[in-house]
Short mmCIF file of C-alpha atoms and ligand atoms in Angstrom, two decimals:
data_model
loop_
_atom_site.label_atom_id
_atom_site.label_comp_id
_atom_site.label_asym_id
_atom_site.label_seq_id
_atom_site.Cartn_x
_atom_site.Cartn_y
_atom_site.Cartn_z
CA UNK A 1 41.61 78.90 100.68
CA UNK A 2 43.61 77.34 103.46
CA UNK A 3 46.80 78.98 104.63
CA UNK A 4 49.95 76.86 104.26
CA UNK A 5 50.96 74.96 107.35
CA UNK A 6 54.31 76.15 108.66
CA UNK A 7 56.80 73.33 108.24
CA UNK A 8 59.54 72.32 110.56
CA UNK A 9 62.67 70.79 109.04
CA UNK A 10 64.09 67.66 110.67
CA UNK A 11 67.26 69.48 111.70
CA UNK A 12 65.44 72.37 113.36
CA UNK A 13 65.97 72.77 117.04
CA UNK A 14 62.88 72.45 119.24
CA UNK A 15 64.30 75.04 121.58
CA UNK A 16 62.71 78.44 120.84
CA UNK A 17 65.01 81.32 119.93
CA UNK A 18 66.33 83.34 122.84
CA UNK A 19 65.33 86.74 121.42
CA UNK A 20 62.05 86.08 119.61
CA UNK A 21 60.95 82.60 120.72
CA UNK A 22 57.43 83.84 121.46
CA UNK A 23 56.22 83.95 117.88
CA UNK A 24 57.94 80.75 116.68
CA UNK A 25 56.93 77.11 116.93
CA UNK A 26 60.45 75.80 116.33
CA UNK A 27 63.99 76.96 116.78
CA UNK A 28 66.37 77.64 113.89
CA UNK A 29 67.55 74.97 111.46
CA UNK A 30 71.18 73.95 111.87
CA UNK A 31 72.15 75.08 108.37
CA UNK A 32 70.24 78.32 108.90
CA UNK A 33 72.31 78.89 112.01
CA UNK A 34 75.49 78.23 110.06
CA UNK A 35 74.63 80.92 107.51
CA UNK A 36 72.95 83.32 109.93
CA UNK A 37 75.09 83.34 113.05
CA UNK A 38 77.67 86.10 113.12
CA UNK A 39 79.20 85.60 116.57
CA UNK A 40 82.36 83.97 115.15
CA UNK A 41 83.26 87.25 113.42
CA UNK A 42 81.26 90.01 115.10
CA UNK A 43 82.83 88.95 118.39
CA UNK A 44 85.39 91.59 117.53
CA UNK A 45 82.75 94.19 118.40
CA UNK A 46 82.23 92.94 121.93
CA UNK A 47 84.03 95.77 123.70
CA UNK A 48 82.20 98.34 121.56
CA UNK A 49 78.89 96.60 122.21
CA UNK A 50 79.46 96.76 125.94
CA UNK A 51 80.53 100.42 125.77
CA UNK A 52 77.37 101.20 123.77
CA UNK A 53 75.26 99.24 126.26
CA UNK A 54 76.66 101.18 129.18
CA UNK A 55 75.84 104.43 127.42
CA UNK A 56 72.35 103.10 126.62
CA UNK A 57 71.72 102.09 130.23
CA UNK A 58 72.70 105.59 131.36
CA UNK A 59 70.42 107.10 128.69
CA UNK A 60 67.50 104.93 129.85
CA UNK A 61 68.18 106.24 133.35
CA UNK A 62 68.14 109.81 132.04
CA UNK A 63 64.83 109.11 130.30
CA UNK A 64 63.28 107.82 133.53
CA UNK A 65 62.91 104.27 132.19
CA UNK A 66 65.36 102.83 134.70
CA UNK A 67 66.01 103.94 138.26
CA UNK A 68 69.45 105.20 139.24
CA UNK A 69 69.97 102.00 141.23
CA UNK A 70 69.09 99.87 138.21
CA UNK A 71 71.48 101.84 136.00
CA UNK A 72 74.25 101.38 138.56
CA UNK A 73 73.62 97.65 138.78
CA UNK A 74 73.56 97.25 135.00
CA UNK A 75 76.70 99.32 134.65
CA UNK A 76 78.62 97.28 137.20
CA UNK A 77 77.59 94.05 135.45
CA UNK A 78 78.64 95.47 132.08
CA UNK A 79 82.02 96.52 133.47
CA UNK A 80 82.51 92.99 134.83
CA UNK A 81 81.42 91.52 131.50
CA UNK A 82 83.87 93.77 129.67
CA UNK A 83 86.72 92.36 131.76
CA UNK A 84 85.48 88.82 131.16
CA UNK A 85 85.23 89.42 127.41
CA UNK A 86 88.65 91.06 127.23
CA UNK A 87 90.20 88.02 128.91
CA UNK A 88 88.67 85.53 126.44
CA UNK A 89 91.07 84.37 123.72
CA UNK A 90 88.38 84.46 121.04
CA UNK A 91 84.66 84.03 120.37
CA UNK A 92 82.99 81.93 123.07
CA UNK A 93 82.39 78.88 120.86
CA UNK A 94 80.16 77.14 123.38
CA UNK A 95 77.70 80.04 123.34
CA UNK A 96 74.24 79.61 121.83
CA UNK A 97 74.13 83.32 120.98
CA UNK A 98 73.72 84.10 117.30
CA UNK A 99 75.63 87.36 117.46
CA UNK A 100 77.63 89.49 119.82
CA UNK A 101 74.65 91.64 120.83
CA UNK A 102 72.73 88.53 121.86
CA UNK A 103 75.75 87.23 123.74
CA UNK A 104 76.02 90.42 125.80
CA UNK A 105 72.30 90.39 126.57
CA UNK A 106 72.28 86.72 127.54
CA UNK A 107 75.24 87.20 129.85
CA UNK A 108 73.52 90.18 131.49
CA UNK A 109 70.33 88.21 132.01
CA UNK A 110 72.33 85.33 133.47
CA UNK A 111 74.05 87.73 135.86
CA UNK A 112 71.13 90.00 136.81
CA UNK A 113 67.92 88.13 136.03
CA UNK A 114 64.91 90.35 135.19
CA UNK A 115 66.94 93.58 135.26
CA UNK A 116 69.12 92.22 132.45
CA UNK A 117 65.98 91.91 130.35
CA UNK A 118 65.29 95.65 130.66
CA UNK A 119 68.39 96.89 128.84
CA UNK A 120 66.97 96.32 125.36
CA UNK A 121 64.09 98.73 126.03
CA UNK A 122 63.79 101.22 123.18
CA UNK A 123 66.78 99.96 121.27
CA UNK A 124 67.31 97.55 118.39
CA UNK A 125 70.22 95.50 117.26
CA UNK A 126 70.00 97.65 114.14
CA UNK A 127 71.09 100.87 115.83
CA UNK A 128 73.33 98.86 118.14
CA UNK A 129 75.35 97.25 115.35
CA UNK A 130 75.57 100.53 113.42
CA UNK A 131 76.98 102.17 116.55
CA UNK A 132 79.38 99.33 117.38
CA UNK A 133 80.74 99.32 113.87
CA UNK A 134 81.33 103.05 113.87
CA UNK A 135 83.18 102.80 117.16
CA UNK A 136 85.32 99.95 115.82
CA UNK A 137 86.08 101.74 112.56
CA UNK A 138 86.98 104.94 114.37
CA UNK A 139 89.55 103.12 116.49
CA UNK A 140 90.94 101.29 113.45
CA UNK A 141 91.28 104.59 111.57
CA UNK A 142 93.25 106.05 114.47
CA UNK A 143 95.60 103.06 114.43
CA UNK A 144 96.09 103.20 110.67
CA UNK A 145 96.82 106.95 110.81
CA UNK A 146 99.45 106.28 113.49
CA UNK A 147 101.04 103.63 111.27
CA UNK A 148 100.96 105.98 108.29
CA UNK A 149 102.85 108.55 110.34
CA UNK A 150 105.48 105.93 111.24
CA UNK A 151 105.87 104.93 107.60
CA UNK A 152 106.31 108.56 106.54
CA UNK A 153 108.89 108.98 109.28
CA UNK A 154 110.82 105.96 107.97
CA UNK A 155 110.80 107.45 104.45
CA UNK A 156 111.89 110.83 105.83
CA UNK A 157 114.78 109.11 107.65
CA UNK A 158 115.80 107.51 104.36
CA UNK A 159 115.65 110.91 102.64
CA UNK A 160 117.78 112.41 105.40
CA UNK A 161 120.39 109.63 105.23
CA UNK A 162 120.70 109.95 101.46
CA UNK A 163 120.71 113.76 101.33
CA UNK A 164 123.91 113.85 103.37
CA UNK A 165 125.39 110.36 103.18
CA UNK A 166 127.75 109.31 105.92
CA UNK A 167 131.34 110.14 104.98
CA UNK A 168 130.21 112.02 101.87
CA UNK A 169 127.78 114.55 103.27
CA UNK A 170 128.12 117.00 100.37
CA UNK A 171 127.06 114.49 97.76
CA UNK A 172 123.40 113.54 98.01
CA UNK A 173 122.72 110.14 96.48
CA UNK A 174 121.40 110.46 92.93
CA UNK A 175 118.74 108.12 91.66
CA UNK A 176 117.43 107.25 88.21
CA UNK A 177 114.07 108.77 87.41
CA UNK A 178 112.00 106.65 85.06
CA UNK A 179 109.03 107.09 82.84
CA UNK A 180 107.73 103.91 81.19
CA UNK A 181 110.45 102.28 83.33
CA UNK A 182 112.93 103.68 80.77
CA UNK A 183 115.67 106.04 81.98
CA UNK A 184 114.21 109.56 81.92
CA UNK A 185 116.00 112.13 84.07
CA UNK A 186 118.15 111.87 87.17
CA UNK A 187 116.66 112.78 90.53
CA UNK A 188 117.85 112.55 94.13
CA UNK A 189 117.09 109.37 96.05
CA UNK A 190 115.72 111.65 98.77
CA UNK A 191 113.32 113.14 96.23
CA UNK A 192 112.08 109.65 95.39
CA UNK A 193 111.53 108.86 99.08
CA UNK A 194 109.65 112.13 99.62
CA UNK A 195 107.47 111.41 96.59
CA UNK A 196 106.13 108.37 98.41
CA UNK A 197 105.69 110.45 101.58
CA UNK A 198 103.30 112.73 99.68
CA UNK A 199 101.07 109.80 98.74
CA UNK A 200 100.97 108.47 102.29
CA UNK A 201 100.25 111.94 103.66
CA UNK A 202 97.17 112.10 101.43
CA UNK A 203 96.12 108.66 102.65
CA UNK A 204 96.24 109.88 106.23
CA UNK A 205 94.21 112.97 105.24
CA UNK A 206 91.59 110.82 103.58
CA UNK A 207 91.25 108.67 106.69
CA UNK A 208 90.94 111.80 108.80
CA UNK A 209 88.16 113.07 106.49
CA UNK A 210 86.34 109.75 106.69
CA UNK A 211 86.64 109.79 110.47
CA UNK A 212 85.02 113.22 110.67
CA UNK A 213 81.96 112.09 108.68
CA UNK A 214 81.80 108.79 110.56
CA UNK A 215 81.64 110.39 113.98
CA UNK A 216 77.84 110.50 114.41
CA UNK A 217 75.95 108.27 116.81
CA UNK A 218 73.07 106.09 115.51
CA UNK A 219 71.86 105.00 118.98
CA UNK A 220 68.28 106.12 119.47
CA UNK A 221 67.36 105.28 115.88
CA UNK A 222 66.08 101.94 117.24
CA UNK A 223 64.90 99.56 114.50
CA UNK A 224 64.39 102.35 111.96
CA UNK A 225 61.75 104.81 113.14
CA UNK A 226 63.45 106.28 116.19
CA UNK A 227 63.09 105.16 119.78
CA UNK A 228 59.79 105.73 121.55
CA UNK A 229 61.49 106.83 124.80
CA UNK A 230 62.62 110.37 125.62
CA UNK A 231 66.30 109.55 125.17
CA UNK A 232 68.77 112.44 125.17
CA UNK A 233 70.56 111.53 121.96
CA UNK A 234 73.03 114.40 122.26
CA UNK A 235 74.12 113.14 125.66
CA UNK A 236 74.55 109.56 124.54
CA UNK A 237 76.51 110.69 121.47
CA UNK A 238 78.81 112.75 123.66
CA UNK A 239 79.15 109.87 126.10
CA UNK A 240 80.56 107.66 123.32
CA UNK A 241 82.86 110.32 121.93
CA UNK A 242 80.72 111.11 118.89
CA UNK A 243 80.32 114.69 117.67
CA UNK A 244 76.52 114.45 117.33
CA UNK A 245 73.66 112.00 116.85
CA UNK A 246 72.81 110.86 113.31
CA UNK A 247 70.12 113.12 111.86
CA UNK A 248 67.67 110.55 110.49
CA UNK A 249 66.73 107.27 112.11
CA UNK A 250 66.31 105.36 108.82
CA UNK A 251 69.67 106.56 107.54
CA UNK A 252 71.14 105.88 110.97
CA UNK A 253 70.55 102.13 110.67
CA UNK A 254 70.91 101.76 106.86
CA UNK A 255 74.06 103.80 106.31
CA UNK A 256 77.39 102.05 105.85
CA UNK A 257 79.05 104.92 103.97
CA UNK A 258 81.58 105.25 106.75
CA UNK A 259 82.76 101.70 106.12
CA UNK A 260 82.87 102.20 102.35
CA UNK A 261 84.77 105.47 102.66
CA UNK A 262 87.25 104.02 105.08
CA UNK A 263 87.81 101.01 102.85
CA UNK A 264 88.18 103.30 99.83
CA UNK A 265 90.92 105.18 101.64
CA UNK A 266 92.43 101.83 102.64
CA UNK A 267 92.30 100.53 99.06
CA UNK A 268 94.07 103.60 97.74
CA UNK A 269 96.66 103.42 100.50
CA UNK A 270 97.19 99.73 99.70
CA UNK A 271 97.67 100.72 96.06
CA UNK A 272 100.38 103.16 97.09
CA UNK A 273 102.06 100.48 99.18
CA UNK A 274 101.85 98.10 96.26
CA UNK A 275 103.57 100.57 93.94
CA UNK A 276 106.30 101.19 96.49
CA UNK A 277 106.71 97.43 96.94
CA UNK A 278 106.91 96.91 93.19
CA UNK A 279 109.63 99.54 92.86
CA UNK A 280 111.73 97.95 95.58
CA UNK A 281 111.25 94.53 94.00
CA UNK A 282 112.52 95.83 90.67
CA UNK A 283 115.35 97.94 92.09
CA UNK A 284 116.62 95.04 94.21
CA UNK A 285 116.93 92.63 91.27
CA UNK A 286 120.40 91.63 90.22
CA UNK A 287 119.79 93.52 86.98
CA UNK A 288 119.09 96.86 88.72
CA UNK A 289 121.15 96.14 91.82
CA UNK A 290 120.40 99.49 93.45
CA UNK A 291 119.01 98.40 96.80
CA UNK A 292 119.32 95.50 99.17
CA UNK A 293 116.67 94.63 101.72
CA UNK A 294 117.46 93.35 105.16
CA UNK A 295 117.53 89.58 105.64
CA UNK A 296 114.80 89.90 108.26
CA UNK A 297 112.19 90.94 105.69
CA UNK A 298 113.20 88.60 102.88
CA UNK A 299 113.13 84.86 102.45
CA UNK A 300 115.30 82.18 100.94
CA UNK A 301 114.38 79.27 98.72
CA UNK A 302 113.91 75.69 99.85
CA UNK A 303 115.84 74.50 96.80
CA UNK A 304 118.00 77.33 95.44
CA UNK A 305 120.62 78.20 98.05
CA UNK A 306 121.59 81.52 96.50
CA UNK A 307 118.11 83.06 96.66
CA UNK A 308 117.04 86.08 98.64
CA UNK A 309 113.47 86.92 97.75
CA UNK A 310 111.64 90.20 98.42
CA UNK A 311 108.57 88.52 99.97
CA UNK A 312 107.54 91.44 102.15
CA UNK A 313 107.33 93.72 99.12
CA UNK A 314 105.60 91.06 97.06
CA UNK A 315 103.01 90.78 99.81
CA UNK A 316 102.51 94.54 99.79
CA UNK A 317 101.64 94.09 96.13
CA UNK A 318 99.57 90.97 96.72
CA UNK A 319 97.58 92.20 99.70
CA UNK A 320 96.45 95.26 97.76
CA UNK A 321 94.22 92.92 95.78
CA UNK A 322 92.43 91.75 98.91
CA UNK A 323 92.01 95.23 100.30
CA UNK A 324 90.61 96.56 97.02
CA UNK A 325 88.31 93.52 96.94
CA UNK A 326 87.04 94.35 100.44
CA UNK A 327 86.03 97.82 99.27
CA UNK A 328 84.46 96.60 96.04
CA UNK A 329 82.72 93.71 97.80
CA UNK A 330 81.07 95.97 100.35
CA UNK A 331 79.78 98.31 97.63
CA UNK A 332 78.29 95.31 95.84
CA UNK A 333 76.61 94.18 99.06
CA UNK A 334 75.04 97.61 99.49
CA UNK A 335 73.98 98.47 95.97
CA UNK A 336 70.64 96.67 95.87
CA UNK A 337 69.46 97.25 99.44
CA UNK A 338 66.14 98.94 100.12
CA UNK A 339 65.98 101.10 103.24
CA UNK A 340 66.39 100.53 106.11
CA UNK A 341 68.06 97.46 107.70
CA UNK A 342 68.48 94.20 105.78
CA UNK A 343 70.38 91.13 106.91
CA UNK A 344 72.73 91.61 103.97
CA UNK A 345 74.30 94.29 106.13
CA UNK A 346 75.71 91.58 108.36
CA UNK A 347 78.10 90.94 105.46
CA UNK A 348 79.71 94.35 106.04
CA UNK A 349 81.89 93.20 108.88
CA UNK A 350 84.29 90.69 107.41
CA UNK A 351 85.47 92.92 104.54
CA UNK A 352 85.78 95.88 106.87
CA UNK A 353 87.81 93.95 109.43
CA UNK A 354 89.87 92.23 106.78
CA UNK A 355 90.59 95.37 104.78
CA UNK A 356 91.73 97.38 107.78
CA UNK A 357 93.63 94.53 109.44
CA UNK A 358 95.56 93.75 106.30
CA UNK A 359 96.30 97.41 105.71
CA UNK A 360 97.74 97.69 109.22
CA UNK A 361 100.02 94.76 108.59
CA UNK A 362 101.14 96.24 105.27
CA UNK A 363 101.87 99.65 106.78
CA UNK A 364 103.92 98.15 109.58
CA UNK A 365 106.02 95.94 107.34
CA UNK A 366 106.55 98.76 104.82
CA UNK A 367 108.09 100.98 107.51
CA UNK A 368 110.26 98.06 108.59
CA UNK A 369 111.41 97.39 105.00
CA UNK A 370 112.28 101.05 104.38
CA UNK A 371 114.28 101.30 107.60
CA UNK A 372 116.31 98.25 106.58
CA UNK A 373 117.03 99.19 102.95
CA UNK A 374 120.65 99.70 101.96
CA UNK A 375 121.05 101.61 98.71
CA UNK A 376 124.19 100.99 96.64
CA UNK A 377 125.22 104.59 95.98
CA UNK A 378 127.54 103.73 93.08
CA UNK A 379 124.88 101.63 91.40
CA UNK A 380 122.35 104.42 91.90
CA UNK A 381 124.76 106.95 90.39
CA UNK A 382 125.51 104.71 87.42
CA UNK A 383 121.81 104.16 86.83
CA UNK A 384 121.11 107.89 87.18
CA UNK A 385 123.65 108.60 84.43
CA UNK A 386 122.68 105.76 82.15
CA UNK A 387 120.37 105.85 79.14
CA UNK A 388 121.17 109.44 78.09
CA UNK A 389 119.30 110.77 81.11
CA UNK A 390 121.00 114.15 80.53
CA UNK A 391 119.59 114.55 77.00
CA UNK A 392 116.89 116.99 78.15
CA UNK A 393 119.60 118.98 79.90
CA UNK A 394 121.53 119.25 76.62
CA UNK A 395 118.39 120.46 74.83
CA UNK A 396 117.78 123.04 77.58
CA UNK A 397 121.37 124.23 77.18
CA UNK A 398 120.84 124.75 73.44
CA UNK A 399 117.63 126.67 74.18
CA UNK A 400 119.72 128.99 76.35
CA UNK A 401 121.96 129.50 73.33
CA UNK A 402 118.97 130.70 71.30
CA UNK A 403 117.88 127.46 69.63
CA UNK A 404 114.06 126.98 69.59
CA UNK A 405 113.22 124.01 71.82
CA UNK A 406 111.76 121.85 69.04
CA UNK A 407 114.97 122.27 66.99
CA UNK A 408 117.11 121.61 70.05
CA UNK A 409 115.13 118.41 70.68
CA UNK A 410 115.78 117.30 67.10
CA UNK A 411 119.52 118.08 67.30
CA UNK A 412 119.96 116.23 70.58
CA UNK A 413 118.01 113.26 69.21
CA UNK A 414 120.49 113.10 66.36
CA UNK A 415 123.40 113.31 68.83
CA UNK A 416 121.92 110.42 70.81
CA UNK A 417 121.98 108.35 67.63
CA UNK A 418 125.63 109.23 67.01
CA UNK A 419 126.49 108.28 70.60
CA UNK A 420 124.52 105.03 70.30
CA UNK A 421 126.42 104.12 67.12
CA UNK A 422 129.74 104.81 68.83
CA UNK A 423 128.65 103.12 72.06
CA UNK A 424 129.41 106.18 74.21
CA UNK A 425 127.53 108.72 76.33
CA UNK A 426 126.64 112.25 75.21
CA UNK A 427 129.43 113.78 77.27
CA UNK A 428 131.96 111.40 75.64
CA UNK A 429 131.34 112.99 72.23
CA UNK A 430 133.91 115.52 71.05
CA UNK A 431 132.93 119.16 70.69
CA UNK A 432 133.31 118.78 66.91
CA UNK A 433 130.88 115.85 66.89
CA UNK A 434 128.41 117.82 68.98
CA UNK A 435 128.75 120.92 66.82
CA UNK A 436 128.18 118.90 63.66
CA UNK A 437 124.59 118.33 64.83
CA UNK A 438 124.16 121.25 67.25
CA UNK A 439 126.16 124.20 65.82
CA UNK A 440 125.28 126.54 68.72
CA UNK A 441 127.06 124.32 71.30
CA UNK A 442 130.18 125.76 72.98
CA UNK A 443 133.01 124.45 75.16
CA UNK A 444 130.95 124.82 78.37
CA UNK A 445 128.48 122.20 77.15
CA UNK A 446 130.42 119.45 78.96
CA UNK A 447 130.08 121.15 82.33
CA UNK A 448 126.36 121.40 81.72
CA UNK A 449 126.01 117.68 81.11
CA UNK A 450 127.27 116.57 84.52
CA UNK A 451 124.88 114.95 86.97
CA UNK A 452 125.36 117.72 89.53
CA UNK A 453 124.60 120.45 87.00
CA UNK A 454 121.50 118.60 85.84
CA UNK A 455 120.19 118.23 89.38
CA UNK A 456 121.09 121.76 90.45
CA UNK A 457 119.02 123.20 87.62
CA UNK A 458 115.83 121.78 89.08
CA UNK A 459 115.38 124.11 92.03
CA UNK A 460 111.76 124.90 91.18
CA UNK A 461 109.14 124.34 93.89
CA UNK A 462 108.62 120.58 94.03
CA UNK A 463 111.75 119.90 91.94
CA UNK A 464 114.70 117.62 92.65
CA UNK A 465 117.30 120.38 93.10
CA UNK A 466 119.23 119.54 96.29
CA UNK A 467 118.35 122.82 98.03
CA UNK A 468 114.69 122.34 97.25
CA UNK A 469 114.72 118.73 98.45
CA UNK A 470 116.35 119.82 101.71
CA UNK A 471 113.51 122.31 102.19
CA UNK A 472 110.92 119.66 101.38
CA UNK A 473 112.47 117.33 103.92
CA UNK A 474 112.40 120.01 106.61
CA UNK A 475 108.75 120.74 105.85
CA UNK A 476 107.94 117.03 106.07
CA UNK A 477 109.75 116.64 109.37
CA UNK A 478 107.95 119.65 110.82
CA UNK A 479 104.60 118.26 109.69
CA UNK A 480 105.34 114.83 111.17
CA UNK A 481 106.57 116.34 114.43
N1 LIG B 501 74.12 90.45 113.52
C1 LIG B 501 73.37 91.49 112.93
C2 LIG B 501 74.24 92.28 111.94
O1 LIG B 501 75.38 92.21 112.05
C3 LIG B 501 72.85 92.41 113.95
C4 LIG B 501 71.64 93.17 113.53
C5 LIG B 501 70.50 92.24 113.44
N2 LIG B 501 69.31 92.93 113.15
C6 LIG B 501 68.20 92.32 112.71
N3 LIG B 501 67.20 93.05 112.45
N4 LIG B 501 68.19 91.02 112.50
O2 LIG B 501 73.76 92.95 111.08
#
């Protein structure tokens, strides 16, 4: 049996590959390069790659593989390269390098000659890329957490403004509370704002959790089996700000859980932003008329002169789809992969970058939108009162008068029907009308049906009673510093 002759496609380059030319008769095919090269997108890891390379050079020095003079020379060249890379506007398109790790190595070799060729001793692009990506994700998490804090601060400012409105400080702005988007019970606008703060606080917590698990250093795992040199992995981890080295070299290069977890937190945060955006879209319609967004975050129509469209909020809703897709897409990339490294893993970068970039944009615009929202207090009050939102309050009042809740519910339901037939609110009914369906009702029932009375009753922990909301706001402000 004869072994098949290796073929060379007509578009293959005759120039051998820079990293593994030795074993190959031809260079890569042009289409192969188009699918295989990652420099156009992994260029974003260049600073991390250089930082990791500096740490690796120092570790090789510590292991006695390089002399102190060689380490110093490599380090100086890497520092210079870092400045050069930072000054470039984007990926160096003229470069032959297939990825960012190759680019860094080629530049070092060009600058230092044979010494540049020593840096890759005992390391692999597999542990390199795993390290770079962790460093990048860690920095992105820190930025997103900062933006989450700013967004929570904007919501807390809104709560503060509406708890003691200018010129009417004793009358916190009421707001309609909905279930099924049908009027349910009145709340305070500040309570609504702080509800969203809770969700964003959990998002920040989740990112913080992900960051803690992420903060392990894969360098020293090499291709998959662990480096053959006596590298001090604790020292190199510390050097790069990691808490410890990864515990298993195969896991070290195969694991992308940190990216999945971070994107999961991002997807959930994007979902929260989308829900907030949707609410503002609805509440700013002419039909609801409760809030107006600033011109600077809305757009007009090219044909309809009267239009003011809530584009920023619509994009909060729309971008959530992409961010969720980034998370889902990465999981799908990972699910069939045998250990340890596979080239599929190169597909981790674009969703990770995209998901976290888009989330950053969403968080920044959301804070901007909230700061610029003007709530129409009269419209909010009208909406808070509308739709028999005090019906539960009337039932609770009857319970106080000794009526079992289920009976009270029935009686109030009947009163709602009477009011609907007459086209009035519950408090517009006469005492006789009320007593006809709810015999235990007394004169004081009307006082109990006011908006203020309804709100004041809800002083339970986590409730919308004004005193409780003031406490919640203070706690939030203390937490946010
Ligand atoms: N560009 C590659 C990636 O992003 C780097 C690792 C390449 N490793 C390899 N064994 N081919 O995954």
